[in-house]
């Protein structure tokens, strides 16, 4: 047996005898194993906030999301977005793929995502919406299409209302793919006012999309 094999065997045995405990991303208690991400309580809280089919924002033909943006769901989004934990994407995308079935049959034939300005993307290392979208696309066996571009940076939107967001987004997002006759499933992490989705849907339709559906991990309720 080579040294390398010996080392991995030893690591496997040690891992079995002394499993690494991980901090729950929801509540911070030491619970579960690294790949679990959440403790039992937080998993339960997450399941309680399940949404499924959701009223589509203006300009969209249908919408679904996995959870309400609160508690563990919000913590997971923040960890993916700001905490640099890109390995979370498959865990979250699995639930999004389940939520998508709530709006079937849509006949969606491809998946696009809300773009991030290249500068911000370089800073963060990845576009979290793209990670979610590519994983959802693989699970649903749909074609991922890099269709949208953010042509200039968007001011942070958190404090803006719906009308201000629309104004803020004017001319920011453009499609650069031929989507004639396509039925597009648009992916984002959180749906707030729906203004971002509306802007993306406009761009996708200009590029020829016949239908646009929205699938998000979370929906923020009772907020701007
Ligand atoms: Zn927890």
Short mmCIF file of C-alpha atoms and ligand atoms in Angstrom, two decimals:
data_model
loop_
_atom_site.label_atom_id
_atom_site.label_comp_id
_atom_site.label_asym_id
_atom_site.label_seq_id
_atom_site.Cartn_x
_atom_site.Cartn_y
_atom_site.Cartn_z
CA UNK A 1 0.00 0.00 0.00
CA UNK A 2 1.37 3.43 -0.94
CA UNK A 3 1.92 6.15 1.66
CA UNK A 4 -0.90 8.13 0.10
CA UNK A 5 -3.39 5.24 0.34
CA UNK A 6 -2.23 4.49 3.86
CA UNK A 7 -2.86 8.09 4.84
CA UNK A 8 -6.37 8.18 3.38
CA UNK A 9 -7.20 4.85 5.03
CA UNK A 10 -6.00 6.22 8.35
CA UNK A 11 -8.05 9.39 7.84
CA UNK A 12 -11.14 7.31 7.03
CA UNK A 13 -10.72 5.20 10.19
CA UNK A 14 -10.13 8.27 12.37
CA UNK A 15 -13.10 10.02 10.75
CA UNK A 16 -15.26 7.03 11.62
CA UNK A 17 -14.04 6.86 15.23
CA UNK A 18 -14.04 10.60 15.86
CA UNK A 19 -16.52 12.22 13.48
CA UNK A 20 -16.01 15.95 13.04
CA UNK A 21 -18.85 17.87 14.64
CA UNK A 22 -19.92 21.01 12.88
CA UNK A 23 -21.58 24.22 13.93
CA UNK A 24 -25.20 24.52 12.80
CA UNK A 25 -25.47 27.42 10.35
CA UNK A 26 -28.95 28.18 11.70
CA UNK A 27 -28.36 28.57 15.43
CA UNK A 28 -24.63 28.13 16.01
CA UNK A 29 -24.89 25.10 18.32
CA UNK A 30 -22.40 22.28 17.86
CA UNK A 31 -24.61 19.74 16.19
CA UNK A 32 -24.63 17.38 13.28
CA UNK A 33 -21.87 16.58 10.84
CA UNK A 34 -20.22 19.07 8.45
CA UNK A 35 -22.37 17.98 5.50
CA UNK A 36 -25.62 18.38 7.47
CA UNK A 37 -25.32 22.19 7.73
CA UNK A 38 -28.24 22.40 10.19
CA UNK A 39 -29.15 20.78 13.52
CA UNK A 40 -32.39 18.82 13.93
CA UNK A 41 -34.28 21.80 15.41
CA UNK A 42 -33.27 24.11 12.58
CA UNK A 43 -34.14 21.48 9.99
CA UNK A 44 -37.59 21.29 11.52
CA UNK A 45 -37.95 25.10 11.57
CA UNK A 46 -36.88 25.16 7.93
CA UNK A 47 -39.48 22.55 6.97
CA UNK A 48 -42.18 24.60 8.74
CA UNK A 49 -41.52 27.59 6.47
CA UNK A 50 -42.01 25.64 3.21
CA UNK A 51 -43.79 27.64 0.49
CA UNK A 52 -43.92 25.87 -2.91
CA UNK A 53 -46.08 27.67 -5.50
CA UNK A 54 -46.12 31.44 -5.04
CA UNK A 55 -48.03 34.30 -6.67
CA UNK A 56 -45.90 35.41 -9.67
CA UNK A 57 -44.54 38.97 -9.63
CA UNK A 58 -45.60 41.30 -12.46
CA UNK A 59 -44.16 40.19 -15.78
CA UNK A 60 -43.65 36.53 -14.78
CA UNK A 61 -45.74 33.54 -15.89
CA UNK A 62 -45.38 31.56 -12.67
CA UNK A 63 -43.35 31.46 -9.49
CA UNK A 64 -42.25 29.11 -6.75
CA UNK A 65 -39.84 29.20 -3.87
CA UNK A 66 -38.72 26.78 -1.21
CA UNK A 67 -38.95 28.81 2.00
CA UNK A 68 -39.94 32.02 3.70
CA UNK A 69 -36.91 34.26 4.29
CA UNK A 70 -36.46 33.94 8.05
CA UNK A 71 -34.65 31.79 10.62
CA UNK A 72 -32.42 29.04 9.21
CA UNK A 73 -33.39 29.77 5.58
CA UNK A 74 -32.15 33.36 5.91
CA UNK A 75 -28.97 32.17 7.64
CA UNK A 76 -28.24 29.74 4.79
CA UNK A 77 -28.70 32.48 2.18
CA UNK A 78 -26.33 34.77 4.11
CA UNK A 79 -23.73 32.00 4.46
CA UNK A 80 -23.87 31.31 0.71
CA UNK A 81 -23.88 34.98 -0.26
CA UNK A 82 -21.51 36.62 2.20
CA UNK A 83 -19.86 33.74 4.07
CA UNK A 84 -18.13 32.29 1.02
CA UNK A 85 -19.62 28.82 1.63
CA UNK A 86 -20.27 27.95 -2.01
CA UNK A 87 -20.57 24.24 -1.12
CA UNK A 88 -24.00 25.10 0.31
CA UNK A 89 -25.44 25.60 -3.17
CA UNK A 90 -26.28 21.93 -3.89
CA UNK A 91 -28.00 21.57 -0.49
CA UNK A 92 -30.19 24.62 -1.21
CA UNK A 93 -30.77 23.83 -4.89
CA UNK A 94 -32.16 20.42 -3.94
CA UNK A 95 -35.06 22.10 -2.14
CA UNK A 96 -35.54 24.58 -4.99
CA UNK A 97 -35.88 21.71 -7.47
CA UNK A 98 -38.60 20.25 -5.20
CA UNK A 99 -40.39 23.62 -5.06
CA UNK A 100 -40.29 23.86 -8.86
CA UNK A 101 -42.61 20.86 -9.12
CA UNK A 102 -45.32 23.01 -7.47
CA UNK A 103 -45.60 25.08 -10.68
CA UNK A 104 -45.25 22.26 -13.17
CA UNK A 105 -46.15 21.71 -15.91
CA UNK A 106 -44.47 24.87 -17.12
CA UNK A 107 -42.63 23.22 -19.97
CA UNK A 108 -39.54 25.24 -19.01
CA UNK A 109 -36.71 24.16 -21.31
CA UNK A 110 -33.78 26.16 -19.95
CA UNK A 111 -32.49 27.83 -16.80
CA UNK A 112 -31.12 31.38 -16.48
CA UNK A 113 -30.04 33.33 -13.42
CA UNK A 114 -29.99 36.86 -12.08
CA UNK A 115 -26.60 38.24 -13.12
CA UNK A 116 -24.03 39.91 -10.92
CA UNK A 117 -21.85 42.79 -12.10
CA UNK A 118 -18.37 41.41 -13.05
CA UNK A 119 -16.66 43.62 -10.46
CA UNK A 120 -18.76 42.28 -7.61
CA UNK A 121 -18.42 38.75 -8.93
CA UNK A 122 -14.62 39.02 -8.95
CA UNK A 123 -14.70 40.31 -5.39
CA UNK A 124 -16.97 37.52 -4.17
CA UNK A 125 -15.44 34.77 -6.30
CA UNK A 126 -18.77 33.51 -7.63
CA UNK A 127 -22.34 34.51 -8.41
CA UNK A 128 -24.42 32.61 -5.87
CA UNK A 129 -27.52 32.74 -8.11
CA UNK A 130 -25.53 31.07 -10.89
CA UNK A 131 -24.36 28.30 -8.54
CA UNK A 132 -27.95 27.62 -7.49
CA UNK A 133 -29.15 27.79 -11.10
CA UNK A 134 -26.56 25.37 -12.47
CA UNK A 135 -27.38 22.85 -9.76
CA UNK A 136 -31.15 23.23 -10.25
CA UNK A 137 -30.66 22.82 -14.02
CA UNK A 138 -28.72 19.58 -13.50
CA UNK A 139 -31.39 18.20 -11.15
CA UNK A 140 -34.27 19.09 -13.49
CA UNK A 141 -32.31 18.06 -16.60
CA UNK A 142 -32.73 21.50 -18.19
CA UNK A 143 -30.13 23.43 -20.15
CA UNK A 144 -28.33 26.17 -18.18
CA UNK A 145 -28.06 29.31 -20.32
CA UNK A 146 -25.76 32.19 -19.38
CA UNK A 147 -28.27 34.63 -20.85
CA UNK A 148 -28.16 37.81 -18.76
CA UNK A 149 -25.52 40.44 -18.08
CA UNK A 150 -25.46 43.24 -15.52
CA UNK A 151 -24.08 46.04 -17.69
CA UNK A 152 -23.47 48.39 -14.79
CA UNK A 153 -23.29 48.01 -11.03
CA UNK A 154 -26.54 48.28 -9.10
CA UNK A 155 -26.79 50.34 -5.97
CA UNK A 156 -27.60 48.14 -2.93
CA UNK A 157 -31.36 47.64 -2.99
CA UNK A 158 -32.14 46.53 0.55
CA UNK A 159 -33.55 49.89 1.64
CA UNK A 160 -35.43 50.73 -1.55
CA UNK A 161 -39.15 50.21 -2.15
CA UNK A 162 -40.57 48.56 -5.26
CA UNK A 163 -40.77 51.72 -7.43
CA UNK A 164 -37.27 52.83 -6.40
CA UNK A 165 -35.95 49.37 -7.23
CA UNK A 166 -37.46 49.45 -10.72
CA UNK A 167 -35.82 52.87 -11.29
CA UNK A 168 -32.54 51.59 -9.85
CA UNK A 169 -32.58 48.63 -12.24
CA UNK A 170 -33.50 50.51 -15.40
CA UNK A 171 -31.10 49.60 -18.19
CA UNK A 172 -28.91 47.51 -15.89
CA UNK A 173 -29.74 44.02 -17.12
CA UNK A 174 -29.43 42.89 -20.73
CA UNK A 175 -29.84 39.55 -22.45
CA UNK A 176 -27.19 38.46 -24.90
CA UNK A 177 -28.49 35.10 -26.04
CA UNK A 178 -31.08 34.17 -28.65
CA UNK A 179 -34.01 32.83 -26.65
CA UNK A 180 -36.59 32.76 -29.45
CA UNK A 181 -39.46 30.53 -28.39
CA UNK A 182 -37.69 29.40 -25.20
CA UNK A 183 -39.43 28.85 -21.87
CA UNK A 184 -37.03 30.12 -19.28
CA UNK A 185 -36.83 29.26 -15.59
CA UNK A 186 -35.19 32.26 -13.91
CA UNK A 187 -33.29 31.62 -10.67
CA UNK A 188 -32.53 33.95 -7.77
CA UNK A 189 -31.72 33.41 -4.09
CA UNK A 190 -34.28 35.71 -2.48
CA UNK A 191 -37.43 37.26 -3.88
CA UNK A 192 -38.25 40.57 -2.20
CA UNK A 193 -40.39 42.96 -4.26
CA UNK A 194 -40.07 41.02 -7.50
CA UNK A 195 -38.53 44.09 -9.19
CA UNK A 196 -35.30 42.26 -10.05
CA UNK A 197 -37.22 39.31 -11.51
CA UNK A 198 -39.43 41.69 -13.49
CA UNK A 199 -36.38 43.46 -14.96
CA UNK A 200 -34.75 40.13 -15.88
CA UNK A 201 -38.00 38.85 -17.40
CA UNK A 202 -38.24 41.97 -19.58
CA UNK A 203 -34.70 41.39 -20.87
CA UNK A 204 -35.39 37.68 -21.48
CA UNK A 205 -38.57 38.48 -23.44
CA UNK A 206 -36.70 41.07 -25.52
CA UNK A 207 -34.35 38.24 -26.44
CA UNK A 208 -37.32 36.17 -27.61
CA UNK A 209 -38.35 34.16 -24.54
CA UNK A 210 -41.93 32.96 -24.82
CA UNK A 211 -42.46 32.31 -21.11
CA UNK A 212 -40.51 33.21 -17.98
CA UNK A 213 -40.96 31.49 -14.61
CA UNK A 214 -39.29 32.43 -11.36
CA UNK A 215 -37.75 29.99 -8.87
CA UNK A 216 -36.12 31.34 -5.69
CA UNK A 217 -34.77 29.74 -2.54
CA UNK A 218 -36.64 32.22 -0.33
CA UNK A 219 -39.35 34.81 -0.41
CA UNK A 220 -39.21 37.78 1.98
CA UNK A 221 -42.68 38.34 3.38
CA UNK A 222 -43.92 41.45 5.14
CA UNK A 223 -40.86 43.41 4.05
CA UNK A 224 -40.27 45.94 1.35
ZN1 LIG B 1 -29.55 24.81 14.62
#
